[in-house]
């Protein structure tokens, strides 16, 4: 999308917004992209200039800059919404929203008619302005407004005990839900509740001696014993966008990712983790919806102190009671002055290396194990949850022989890990097109995992942080020392109700992209909210695909596909996904293997499994890994759909088994592909790095909750064979 404005954005004085608003409106009205946009919104070509002229005259005359106008047109958005992303597009959207709000008011109808604007156009403007009116988002959740909710905020730095206290309240609740940012975290809480590892709130006595249960959920890696306390076991199911674990159909507790939080079910206690993510440009809308919409008597919000002002503003008119509990870090954190200077032999027991490229994880593991006597466990997003959990348990167990952890940035989001020292392999992360420095918040979260209170026994309390390379130390030190800035805004995303309202208000047969564009440019939201990021240029291929292949879909289905993680840039995966979607459109029934049989991607999976069975690591190629990743993306779309349209996407068990096969093959294939010899290979890797631095649904009913959990874990292990072609056929039918 071309940049809509051509001037540099000056610093806008929040005490004198009209100085910007009135001066720049004429320049905004003359931008090239505006007429075509208004035309797509249903304004006739010969009416565009008269409409803009009337609006510019009203603005420059100061008619909209009164005290009442500041409130009606939410002029404060000019100062609140320009702090990140593309401020030029934000300015464009704010002006367009104000235009539609102003032109929709009855008081200006005669002026518009006198300027040559037809009544039908005025009516369309009003319909669009009404469709986009979200000035009071809390009212969109009437079920939650029936409650007088108690909102308890637990805010503080990493390793301060804030989440621990919230989880104890959940463990004591008759019914409840945990909603977190990662599948990894949802799985951890699910596991801990089912094993009785969380002592309920109100229990003062010391917990009885725990027994240990051996689980064999990852046949190709070492296993660790899991502590369990039957006295505190709470049956809990898990639900994420990719998988579902049912221990008991009627389990009173649920652990889920935020996007999967049910807003129609009533709970006694809800825990929403990492609440500061309501400001995240891509996912923040899910936290805002969870905060405003969860139907719970008691809502625990865990996260950073920075989120407090935004939460208070969002809940100001809800009638909810807000209690803020502030926490301090329970153990000191030290940033070491010296890095490893690129030398992995300086890694010590209890260290955790954090890398932001999945391909680096096994390179780092190989280098450390080659240069030291230490063994490394690994934790990253693509590993099946059971394997990740086992790896974390191995690292935490001082007698397991696994002394070092290699992880992705997922370790920054609350996993229980006995980390003595965090080592940043880099302080930048790839974001789609380029490397970008880690934010202060991200750096603090990851660094703060070192020295977790109570997990190091009688050792000296505290944790240490360093980096692989010297140049990264200053970034880490600045981030750790920084005082976090309070968040100014939260995010809000498009809803099916809004999408449907805009589709009715726009001209007939408007494209999906036009509907999204109208939502972005016309919606009136309070100053405390910002639109969740919509990259219209990026979603255009998806919009075109929906319009061409899936015309006349209900609004709910269109929104579902827009939110689905469809791999538009992966040609091989997209080819498979298109077959799925055509079957859904034509037959309302999508058979998994009917559309996968004969695929080169499945042949690649069979081939890697055969190589695994033969222990033939030399024949693994990057092309094979790329094919597995493409198939995994397509499979995840199918699984994503099973939780939203289970009658049509009905191969629930088959897709869960295939997913586990893929993840196991990917895990082994990456290990084989990334084996490095000490010496030149690692030197080349460090040099390159320096240059760049710039499951199955199983129902059990009659046994104890603990037995059900263990049976589920064991069953999922058995369902993921690793012995090559012989394991293929039973999985397909």
mmCIF file of N, CA, C and O in Angstrom, residues 672-712:
data_model
loop_
_atom_site.group_PDB
_atom_site.id
_atom_site.type_symbol
_atom_site.label_atom_id
_atom_site.label_comp_id
_atom_site.label_asym_id
_atom_site.label_seq_id
_atom_site.Cartn_x
_atom_site.Cartn_y
_atom_site.Cartn_z
ATOM 1 N N UNK A 672 19.633 -34.349 13.033
ATOM 2 C CA UNK A 672 20.545 -34.949 12.061
ATOM 3 C C UNK A 672 21.166 -33.887 11.160
ATOM 4 O O UNK A 672 22.362 -33.924 10.860
ATOM 5 N N UNK A 673 20.355 -32.929 10.746
ATOM 6 C CA UNK A 673 20.809 -31.930 9.788
ATOM 7 C C UNK A 673 21.771 -30.934 10.400
ATOM 8 O O UNK A 673 22.664 -30.410 9.723
ATOM 9 N N UNK A 674 21.613 -30.652 11.677
ATOM 10 C CA UNK A 674 22.381 -29.562 12.282
ATOM 11 C C UNK A 674 23.547 -30.050 13.129
ATOM 12 O O UNK A 674 24.099 -29.291 13.910
ATOM 13 N N UNK A 675 23.923 -31.309 12.991
ATOM 14 C CA UNK A 675 25.101 -31.783 13.716
ATOM 15 C C UNK A 675 26.334 -31.053 13.201
ATOM 16 O O UNK A 675 26.615 -31.024 12.010
ATOM 17 N N UNK A 676 27.089 -30.456 14.108
ATOM 18 C CA UNK A 676 28.294 -29.712 13.746
ATOM 19 C C UNK A 676 29.514 -30.343 14.407
ATOM 20 O O UNK A 676 29.444 -30.795 15.547
ATOM 21 N N UNK A 677 30.603 -30.343 13.694
ATOM 22 C CA UNK A 677 31.851 -30.785 14.278
ATOM 23 C C UNK A 677 32.537 -29.588 14.939
ATOM 24 O O UNK A 677 32.415 -28.464 14.468
ATOM 25 N N UNK A 678 33.239 -29.803 16.052
ATOM 26 C CA UNK A 678 33.956 -28.682 16.667
ATOM 27 C C UNK A 678 35.013 -28.145 15.718
ATOM 28 O O UNK A 678 35.482 -28.834 14.819
ATOM 29 N N UNK A 679 35.399 -26.912 15.931
ATOM 30 C CA UNK A 679 36.451 -26.324 15.107
ATOM 31 C C UNK A 679 35.895 -25.403 14.046
ATOM 32 O O UNK A 679 35.145 -24.484 14.326
ATOM 33 N N UNK A 680 36.207 -25.670 12.777
ATOM 34 C CA UNK A 680 35.910 -24.724 11.706
ATOM 35 C C UNK A 680 34.418 -24.477 11.534
ATOM 36 O O UNK A 680 33.983 -23.369 11.244
ATOM 37 N N UNK A 681 33.596 -25.536 11.675
ATOM 38 C CA UNK A 681 32.156 -25.352 11.500
ATOM 39 C C UNK A 681 31.628 -24.325 12.479
ATOM 40 O O UNK A 681 30.847 -23.442 12.120
ATOM 41 N N UNK A 682 32.053 -24.459 13.738
ATOM 42 C CA UNK A 682 31.536 -23.519 14.734
ATOM 43 C C UNK A 682 32.123 -22.124 14.539
ATOM 44 O O UNK A 682 31.433 -21.129 14.696
ATOM 45 N N UNK A 683 33.386 -22.049 14.151
ATOM 46 C CA UNK A 683 33.980 -20.743 13.885
ATOM 47 C C UNK A 683 33.230 -20.033 12.759
ATOM 48 O O UNK A 683 32.981 -18.827 12.807
ATOM 49 N N UNK A 684 32.874 -20.796 11.738
ATOM 50 C CA UNK A 684 32.111 -20.213 10.626
ATOM 51 C C UNK A 684 30.736 -19.749 11.103
ATOM 52 O O UNK A 684 30.251 -18.688 10.714
ATOM 53 N N UNK A 685 30.117 -20.545 11.960
ATOM 54 C CA UNK A 685 28.802 -20.165 12.492
ATOM 55 C C UNK A 685 28.873 -18.860 13.282
ATOM 56 O O UNK A 685 28.063 -17.956 13.100
ATOM 57 N N UNK A 686 29.879 -18.732 14.191
ATOM 58 C CA UNK A 686 30.026 -17.511 14.986
ATOM 59 C C UNK A 686 30.281 -16.322 14.076
ATOM 60 O O UNK A 686 29.737 -15.236 14.268
ATOM 61 N N UNK A 687 31.100 -16.525 13.032
ATOM 62 C CA UNK A 687 31.377 -15.437 12.096
ATOM 63 C C UNK A 687 30.097 -14.992 11.399
ATOM 64 O O UNK A 687 29.800 -13.791 11.293
ATOM 65 N N UNK A 688 29.308 -15.957 10.924
ATOM 66 C CA UNK A 688 28.037 -15.614 10.284
ATOM 67 C C UNK A 688 27.123 -14.892 11.251
ATOM 68 O O UNK A 688 26.424 -13.942 10.888
ATOM 69 N N UNK A 689 27.132 -15.377 12.488
ATOM 70 C CA UNK A 689 26.260 -14.769 13.493
ATOM 71 C C UNK A 689 26.665 -13.320 13.752
ATOM 72 O O UNK A 689 25.826 -12.437 13.860
ATOM 73 N N UNK A 690 27.965 -13.077 13.840
ATOM 74 C CA UNK A 690 28.441 -11.706 14.083
ATOM 75 C C UNK A 690 28.010 -10.784 12.941
ATOM 76 O O UNK A 690 27.617 -9.634 13.153
ATOM 77 N N UNK A 691 28.037 -11.292 11.712
ATOM 78 C CA UNK A 691 27.649 -10.477 10.569
ATOM 79 C C UNK A 691 26.148 -10.180 10.606
ATOM 80 O O UNK A 691 25.714 -9.064 10.317
ATOM 81 N N UNK A 692 25.362 -11.139 11.003
ATOM 82 C CA UNK A 692 23.917 -10.941 11.046
ATOM 83 C C UNK A 692 23.495 -10.085 12.232
ATOM 84 O O UNK A 692 22.436 -9.463 12.200
ATOM 85 N N UNK A 693 24.318 -10.055 13.263
ATOM 86 C CA UNK A 693 23.897 -9.375 14.477
ATOM 87 C C UNK A 693 23.811 -7.877 14.305
ATOM 88 O O UNK A 693 23.127 -7.269 15.115
ATOM 89 N N UNK A 694 24.409 -7.626 13.385
ATOM 90 C CA UNK A 694 24.191 -6.183 13.164
ATOM 91 C C UNK A 694 22.712 -6.296 12.704
ATOM 92 O O UNK A 694 22.167 -5.385 12.529
ATOM 93 N N UNK A 695 -2.898 -32.898 19.994
ATOM 94 C CA UNK A 695 -3.036 -34.160 20.219
ATOM 95 C C UNK A 695 -4.288 -34.890 20.153
ATOM 96 O O UNK A 695 -5.404 -34.548 20.058
ATOM 97 N N UNK A 696 -4.108 -35.757 20.230
ATOM 98 C CA UNK A 696 -5.280 -36.651 20.171
ATOM 99 C C UNK A 696 -6.295 -36.316 21.245
ATOM 100 O O UNK A 696 -5.961 -36.010 22.366
ATOM 101 N N UNK A 697 -7.592 -36.373 20.909
ATOM 102 C CA UNK A 697 -8.650 -36.125 21.887
ATOM 103 C C UNK A 697 -9.089 -37.474 22.452
ATOM 104 O O UNK A 697 -9.742 -38.265 21.788
ATOM 105 N N UNK A 698 -8.751 -37.764 23.686
ATOM 106 C CA UNK A 698 -9.019 -39.072 24.288
ATOM 107 C C UNK A 698 -9.911 -38.894 25.508
ATOM 108 O O UNK A 698 -9.610 -38.097 26.388
ATOM 109 N N UNK A 699 -11.004 -39.610 25.546
ATOM 110 C CA UNK A 699 -11.948 -39.472 26.645
ATOM 111 C C UNK A 699 -11.821 -40.652 27.601
ATOM 112 O O UNK A 699 -11.880 -41.816 27.191
ATOM 113 N N UNK A 700 -11.622 -40.379 28.885
ATOM 114 C CA UNK A 700 -11.615 -41.399 29.925
ATOM 115 C C UNK A 700 -12.494 -40.914 31.050
ATOM 116 O O UNK A 700 -12.520 -39.735 31.359
ATOM 117 N N UNK A 701 -13.264 -41.825 31.700
ATOM 118 C CA UNK A 701 -14.279 -41.346 32.622
ATOM 119 C C UNK A 701 -14.233 -41.953 34.007
ATOM 120 O O UNK A 701 -14.708 -41.350 34.945
ATOM 121 N N UNK A 702 -13.688 -43.146 34.179
ATOM 122 C CA UNK A 702 -13.988 -43.876 35.396
ATOM 123 C C UNK A 702 -12.862 -43.923 36.410
ATOM 124 O O UNK A 702 -13.097 -44.239 37.549
ATOM 125 N N UNK A 703 -11.624 -43.604 35.998
ATOM 126 C CA UNK A 703 -10.528 -43.694 36.949
ATOM 127 C C UNK A 703 -10.190 -42.326 37.522
ATOM 128 O O UNK A 703 -10.788 -41.322 37.171
ATOM 129 N N UNK A 704 -9.199 -42.279 38.412
ATOM 130 C CA UNK A 704 -8.844 -41.010 39.040
ATOM 131 C C UNK A 704 -8.315 -40.037 38.003
ATOM 132 O O UNK A 704 -7.849 -40.423 36.936
ATOM 133 N N UNK A 705 -8.381 -38.744 38.345
ATOM 134 C CA UNK A 705 -7.890 -37.717 37.428
ATOM 135 C C UNK A 705 -6.417 -37.924 37.105
ATOM 136 O O UNK A 705 -5.975 -37.742 35.976
ATOM 137 N N UNK A 706 -5.622 -38.313 38.103
ATOM 138 C CA UNK A 706 -4.198 -38.525 37.873
ATOM 139 C C UNK A 706 -3.974 -39.677 36.902
ATOM 140 O O UNK A 706 -3.168 -39.583 35.975
ATOM 141 N N UNK A 707 -4.707 -40.785 37.088
ATOM 142 C CA UNK A 707 -4.571 -41.921 36.177
ATOM 143 C C UNK A 707 -4.967 -41.522 34.758
ATOM 144 O O UNK A 707 -4.342 -41.920 33.781
ATOM 145 N N UNK A 708 -6.027 -40.711 34.650
ATOM 146 C CA UNK A 708 -6.478 -40.278 33.327
ATOM 147 C C UNK A 708 -5.410 -39.443 32.639
ATOM 148 O O UNK A 708 -5.141 -39.585 31.446
ATOM 149 N N UNK A 709 -4.809 -38.540 33.394
ATOM 150 C CA UNK A 709 -3.755 -37.703 32.817
ATOM 151 C C UNK A 709 -2.590 -38.558 32.316
ATOM 152 O O UNK A 709 -2.091 -38.379 31.205
ATOM 153 N N UNK A 710 -2.140 -39.517 33.146
ATOM 154 C CA UNK A 710 -1.002 -40.348 32.770
ATOM 155 C C UNK A 710 -1.345 -41.244 31.582
ATOM 156 O O UNK A 710 -0.529 -41.456 30.697
ATOM 157 N N UNK A 711 -2.588 -41.763 31.564
ATOM 158 C CA UNK A 711 -3.009 -42.566 30.420
ATOM 159 C C UNK A 711 -2.986 -41.734 29.139
ATOM 160 O O UNK A 711 -2.583 -42.207 28.069
ATOM 161 N N UNK A 712 -3.436 -40.495 29.230
ATOM 162 C CA UNK A 712 -3.472 -39.624 28.062
ATOM 163 C C UNK A 712 -2.074 -39.364 27.536
ATOM 164 O O UNK A 712 -1.805 -39.462 26.346
#
